[in-house]
Amino acid sequence: MSYFCYILECADGTFYTGWSTDPQRRTRRHNSGQGARYTRARRPVRLVYVEAQPDRSTAMKREHCIKRLSRMAKKNLIAQNPGIDNQYSQISD
């Protein structure tokens, strides 16, 4: 089984970080109101960053590390854009 750490951009411009075995499915659940409480009030959300991890434990640890990053550091991480096919290098404050 594959595990991923992901970042969503919420409608209000904030970022939400999580982990999942299927980030696209998880994004759909966030958008349907079945995701985290944080994203329910900030829909729609958009998947902007995905990072594969070797196991669940590593994915959870990476999620914790990303959550501790500053907004600017998250924007820089997203600009590297691994695994996402979009143009997201220009993120506004």
mmCIF file with all atom_site columns, C-alpha atoms in Angstrom:
data_model
loop_
_atom_site.group_PDB
_atom_site.id
_atom_site.type_symbol
_atom_site.label_atom_id
_atom_site.label_alt_id
_atom_site.label_comp_id
_atom_site.label_asym_id
_atom_site.label_entity_id
_atom_site.label_seq_id
_atom_site.pdbx_PDB_ins_code
_atom_site.Cartn_x
_atom_site.Cartn_y
_atom_site.Cartn_z
_atom_site.occupancy
_atom_site.B_iso_or_equiv
_atom_site.pdbx_formal_charge
_atom_site.auth_seq_id
_atom_site.auth_comp_id
_atom_site.auth_asym_id
_atom_site.auth_atom_id
_atom_site.pdbx_PDB_model_num
ATOM 1  C CA . MET A 1 1  ? 0.000   0.000  0.000   1.00 0.00 ? 1  MET A CA 1
ATOM 2  C CA . SER A 1 2  ? 1.211   3.511  -0.819  1.00 0.00 ? 2  SER A CA 1
ATOM 3  C CA . TYR A 1 3  ? 1.028   6.435  1.578   1.00 0.00 ? 3  TYR A CA 1
ATOM 4  C CA . PHE A 1 4  ? 1.112   10.119 0.741   1.00 0.00 ? 4  PHE A CA 1
ATOM 5  C CA . CYS A 1 5  ? 1.419   13.433 2.498   1.00 0.00 ? 5  CYS A CA 1
ATOM 6  C CA . TYR A 1 6  ? -0.583  16.183 0.792   1.00 0.00 ? 6  TYR A CA 1
ATOM 7  C CA . ILE A 1 7  ? -1.382  19.878 0.981   1.00 0.00 ? 7  ILE A CA 1
ATOM 8  C CA . LEU A 1 8  ? -4.738  21.383 0.051   1.00 0.00 ? 8  LEU A CA 1
ATOM 9  C CA . GLU A 1 9  ? -5.379  25.024 -0.699  1.00 0.00 ? 9  GLU A CA 1
ATOM 10 C CA . CYS A 1 10 ? -8.680  26.108 0.829   1.00 0.00 ? 10 CYS A CA 1
ATOM 11 C CA . ALA A 1 11 ? -11.099 28.644 -0.660  1.00 0.00 ? 11 ALA A CA 1
ATOM 12 C CA . ASP A 1 12 ? -9.926  31.261 1.854   1.00 0.00 ? 12 ASP A CA 1
ATOM 13 C CA . GLY A 1 13 ? -6.297  30.840 0.741   1.00 0.00 ? 13 GLY A CA 1
ATOM 14 C CA . THR A 1 14 ? -5.147  28.843 3.763   1.00 0.00 ? 14 THR A CA 1
ATOM 15 C CA . PHE A 1 15 ? -3.369  25.503 3.528   1.00 0.00 ? 15 PHE A CA 1
ATOM 16 C CA . TYR A 1 16 ? -4.427  22.188 5.026   1.00 0.00 ? 16 TYR A CA 1
ATOM 17 C CA . THR A 1 17 ? -1.929  19.329 5.363   1.00 0.00 ? 17 THR A CA 1
ATOM 18 C CA . GLY A 1 18 ? -2.827  15.673 5.753   1.00 0.00 ? 18 GLY A CA 1
ATOM 19 C CA . TRP A 1 19 ? -1.870  12.140 4.806   1.00 0.00 ? 19 TRP A CA 1
ATOM 20 C CA . SER A 1 20 ? -3.777  9.475  2.882   1.00 0.00 ? 20 SER A CA 1
ATOM 21 C CA . THR A 1 21 ? -3.426  6.343  0.786   1.00 0.00 ? 21 THR A CA 1
ATOM 22 C CA . ASP A 1 22 ? -5.347  8.128  -2.010  1.00 0.00 ? 22 ASP A CA 1
ATOM 23 C CA . PRO A 1 23 ? -4.973  11.937 -1.985  1.00 0.00 ? 23 PRO A CA 1
ATOM 24 C CA . GLN A 1 24 ? -7.403  12.516 -4.866  1.00 0.00 ? 24 GLN A CA 1
ATOM 25 C CA . ARG A 1 25 ? -10.153 10.517 -3.159  1.00 0.00 ? 25 ARG A CA 1
ATOM 26 C CA . ARG A 1 26 ? -9.396  12.276 0.120   1.00 0.00 ? 26 ARG A CA 1
ATOM 27 C CA . THR A 1 27 ? -9.674  15.658 -1.618  1.00 0.00 ? 27 THR A CA 1
ATOM 28 C CA . ARG A 1 28 ? -13.110 14.681 -2.946  1.00 0.00 ? 28 ARG A CA 1
ATOM 29 C CA . ARG A 1 29 ? -14.161 13.749 0.597   1.00 0.00 ? 29 ARG A CA 1
ATOM 30 C CA . HIS A 1 30 ? -12.936 17.113 1.917   1.00 0.00 ? 30 HIS A CA 1
ATOM 31 C CA . ASN A 1 31 ? -14.964 18.848 -0.813  1.00 0.00 ? 31 ASN A CA 1
ATOM 32 C CA . SER A 1 32 ? -18.087 16.819 -0.013  1.00 0.00 ? 32 SER A CA 1
ATOM 33 C CA . GLY A 1 33 ? -17.938 17.871 3.646   1.00 0.00 ? 33 GLY A CA 1
ATOM 34 C CA . GLN A 1 34 ? -16.711 14.490 4.887   1.00 0.00 ? 34 GLN A CA 1
ATOM 35 C CA . GLY A 1 35 ? -13.165 15.646 5.529   1.00 0.00 ? 35 GLY A CA 1
ATOM 36 C CA . ALA A 1 36 ? -11.605 17.454 8.454   1.00 0.00 ? 36 ALA A CA 1
ATOM 37 C CA . ARG A 1 37 ? -13.602 20.057 10.346  1.00 0.00 ? 37 ARG A CA 1
ATOM 38 C CA . TYR A 1 38 ? -11.077 22.688 9.242   1.00 0.00 ? 38 TYR A CA 1
ATOM 39 C CA . THR A 1 39 ? -11.845 22.163 5.543   1.00 0.00 ? 39 THR A CA 1
ATOM 40 C CA . ARG A 1 40 ? -15.640 21.935 5.931   1.00 0.00 ? 40 ARG A CA 1
ATOM 41 C CA . ALA A 1 41 ? -15.917 25.691 6.407   1.00 0.00 ? 41 ALA A CA 1
ATOM 42 C CA . ARG A 1 42 ? -13.303 26.468 3.745   1.00 0.00 ? 42 ARG A CA 1
ATOM 43 C CA . ARG A 1 43 ? -14.585 24.626 0.692   1.00 0.00 ? 43 ARG A CA 1
ATOM 44 C CA . PRO A 1 44 ? -13.851 24.113 -2.059  1.00 0.00 ? 44 PRO A CA 1
ATOM 45 C CA . VAL A 1 45 ? -10.340 22.841 -1.540  1.00 0.00 ? 45 VAL A CA 1
ATOM 46 C CA . ARG A 1 46 ? -7.748  22.094 -4.186  1.00 0.00 ? 46 ARG A CA 1
ATOM 47 C CA . LEU A 1 47 ? -4.965  19.509 -4.078  1.00 0.00 ? 47 LEU A CA 1
ATOM 48 C CA . VAL A 1 48 ? -1.719  21.413 -4.651  1.00 0.00 ? 48 VAL A CA 1
ATOM 49 C CA . TYR A 1 49 ? 1.029   19.129 -3.341  1.00 0.00 ? 49 TYR A CA 1
ATOM 50 C CA . VAL A 1 50 ? 1.577   15.388 -3.009  1.00 0.00 ? 50 VAL A CA 1
ATOM 51 C CA . GLU A 1 51 ? 4.610   13.581 -1.636  1.00 0.00 ? 51 GLU A CA 1
ATOM 52 C CA . ALA A 1 52 ? 4.881   9.768  -1.604  1.00 0.00 ? 52 ALA A CA 1
ATOM 53 C CA . GLN A 1 53 ? 6.064   8.122  1.603   1.00 0.00 ? 53 GLN A CA 1
ATOM 54 C CA . PRO A 1 54 ? 7.249   4.543  2.175   1.00 0.00 ? 54 PRO A CA 1
ATOM 55 C CA . ASP A 1 55 ? 4.883   3.789  5.065   1.00 0.00 ? 55 ASP A CA 1
ATOM 56 C CA . ARG A 1 56 ? 2.132   5.214  7.249   1.00 0.00 ? 56 ARG A CA 1
ATOM 57 C CA . SER A 1 57 ? 4.453   6.202  10.072  1.00 0.00 ? 57 SER A CA 1
ATOM 58 C CA . THR A 1 58 ? 6.700   8.208  7.761   1.00 0.00 ? 58 THR A CA 1
ATOM 59 C CA . ALA A 1 59 ? 3.685   9.877  6.132   1.00 0.00 ? 59 ALA A CA 1
ATOM 60 C CA . MET A 1 60 ? 2.374   10.936 9.536   1.00 0.00 ? 60 MET A CA 1
ATOM 61 C CA . LYS A 1 61 ? 5.783   12.259 10.597  1.00 0.00 ? 61 LYS A CA 1
ATOM 62 C CA . ARG A 1 62 ? 6.131   14.207 7.348   1.00 0.00 ? 62 ARG A CA 1
ATOM 63 C CA . GLU A 1 63 ? 2.632   15.642 7.808   1.00 0.00 ? 63 GLU A CA 1
ATOM 64 C CA . HIS A 1 64 ? 3.682   16.888 11.245  1.00 0.00 ? 64 HIS A CA 1
ATOM 65 C CA . CYS A 1 65 ? 6.854   18.477 9.816   1.00 0.00 ? 65 CYS A CA 1
ATOM 66 C CA . ILE A 1 66 ? 4.949   20.245 7.039   1.00 0.00 ? 66 ILE A CA 1
ATOM 67 C CA . LYS A 1 67 ? 2.327   21.546 9.470   1.00 0.00 ? 67 LYS A CA 1
ATOM 68 C CA . ARG A 1 68 ? 5.115   23.238 11.435  1.00 0.00 ? 68 ARG A CA 1
ATOM 69 C CA . LEU A 1 69 ? 6.452   25.082 8.363   1.00 0.00 ? 69 LEU A CA 1
ATOM 70 C CA . SER A 1 70 ? 5.762   28.764 7.833   1.00 0.00 ? 70 SER A CA 1
ATOM 71 C CA . ARG A 1 71 ? 3.333   29.785 5.106   1.00 0.00 ? 71 ARG A CA 1
ATOM 72 C CA . MET A 1 72 ? 6.251   30.927 2.936   1.00 0.00 ? 72 MET A CA 1
ATOM 73 C CA . ALA A 1 73 ? 8.042   27.595 3.373   1.00 0.00 ? 73 ALA A CA 1
ATOM 74 C CA . LYS A 1 74 ? 4.838   25.769 2.386   1.00 0.00 ? 74 LYS A CA 1
ATOM 75 C CA . LYS A 1 75 ? 4.515   27.984 -0.690  1.00 0.00 ? 75 LYS A CA 1
ATOM 76 C CA . ASN A 1 76 ? 8.100   27.124 -1.656  1.00 0.00 ? 76 ASN A CA 1
ATOM 77 C CA . LEU A 1 77 ? 7.418   23.426 -1.147  1.00 0.00 ? 77 LEU A CA 1
ATOM 78 C CA . ILE A 1 78 ? 4.281   23.640 -3.300  1.00 0.00 ? 78 ILE A CA 1
ATOM 79 C CA . ALA A 1 79 ? 6.215   25.513 -5.996  1.00 0.00 ? 79 ALA A CA 1
ATOM 80 C CA . GLN A 1 80 ? 8.434   22.432 -6.369  1.00 0.00 ? 80 GLN A CA 1
ATOM 81 C CA . ASN A 1 81 ? 5.174   20.765 -7.395  1.00 0.00 ? 81 ASN A CA 1
ATOM 82 C CA . PRO A 1 82 ? 5.973   17.027 -7.262  1.00 0.00 ? 82 PRO A CA 1
ATOM 83 C CA . GLY A 1 83 ? 3.109   14.831 -8.386  1.00 0.00 ? 83 GLY A CA 1
ATOM 84 C CA . ILE A 1 84 ? 0.677   17.618 -9.261  1.00 0.00 ? 84 ILE A CA 1
ATOM 85 C CA . ASP A 1 85 ? -0.002  18.581 -12.859 1.00 0.00 ? 85 ASP A CA 1
ATOM 86 C CA . ASN A 1 86 ? -0.866  22.259 -12.577 1.00 0.00 ? 86 ASN A CA 1
ATOM 87 C CA . GLN A 1 87 ? 0.773   25.651 -12.672 1.00 0.00 ? 87 GLN A CA 1
ATOM 88 C CA . TYR A 1 88 ? 1.013   26.570 -9.007  1.00 0.00 ? 88 TYR A CA 1
ATOM 89 C CA . SER A 1 89 ? 4.301   28.386 -8.762  1.00 0.00 ? 89 SER A CA 1
ATOM 90 C CA . GLN A 1 90 ? 2.614   31.792 -8.416  1.00 0.00 ? 90 GLN A CA 1
ATOM 91 C CA . ILE A 1 91 ? 0.819   31.686 -5.067  1.00 0.00 ? 91 ILE A CA 1
ATOM 92 C CA . SER A 1 92 ? -0.435  34.986 -3.763  1.00 0.00 ? 92 SER A CA 1
ATOM 93 C CA . ASP A 1 93 ? -0.367  36.008 -0.125  1.00 0.00 ? 93 ASP A CA 1
#
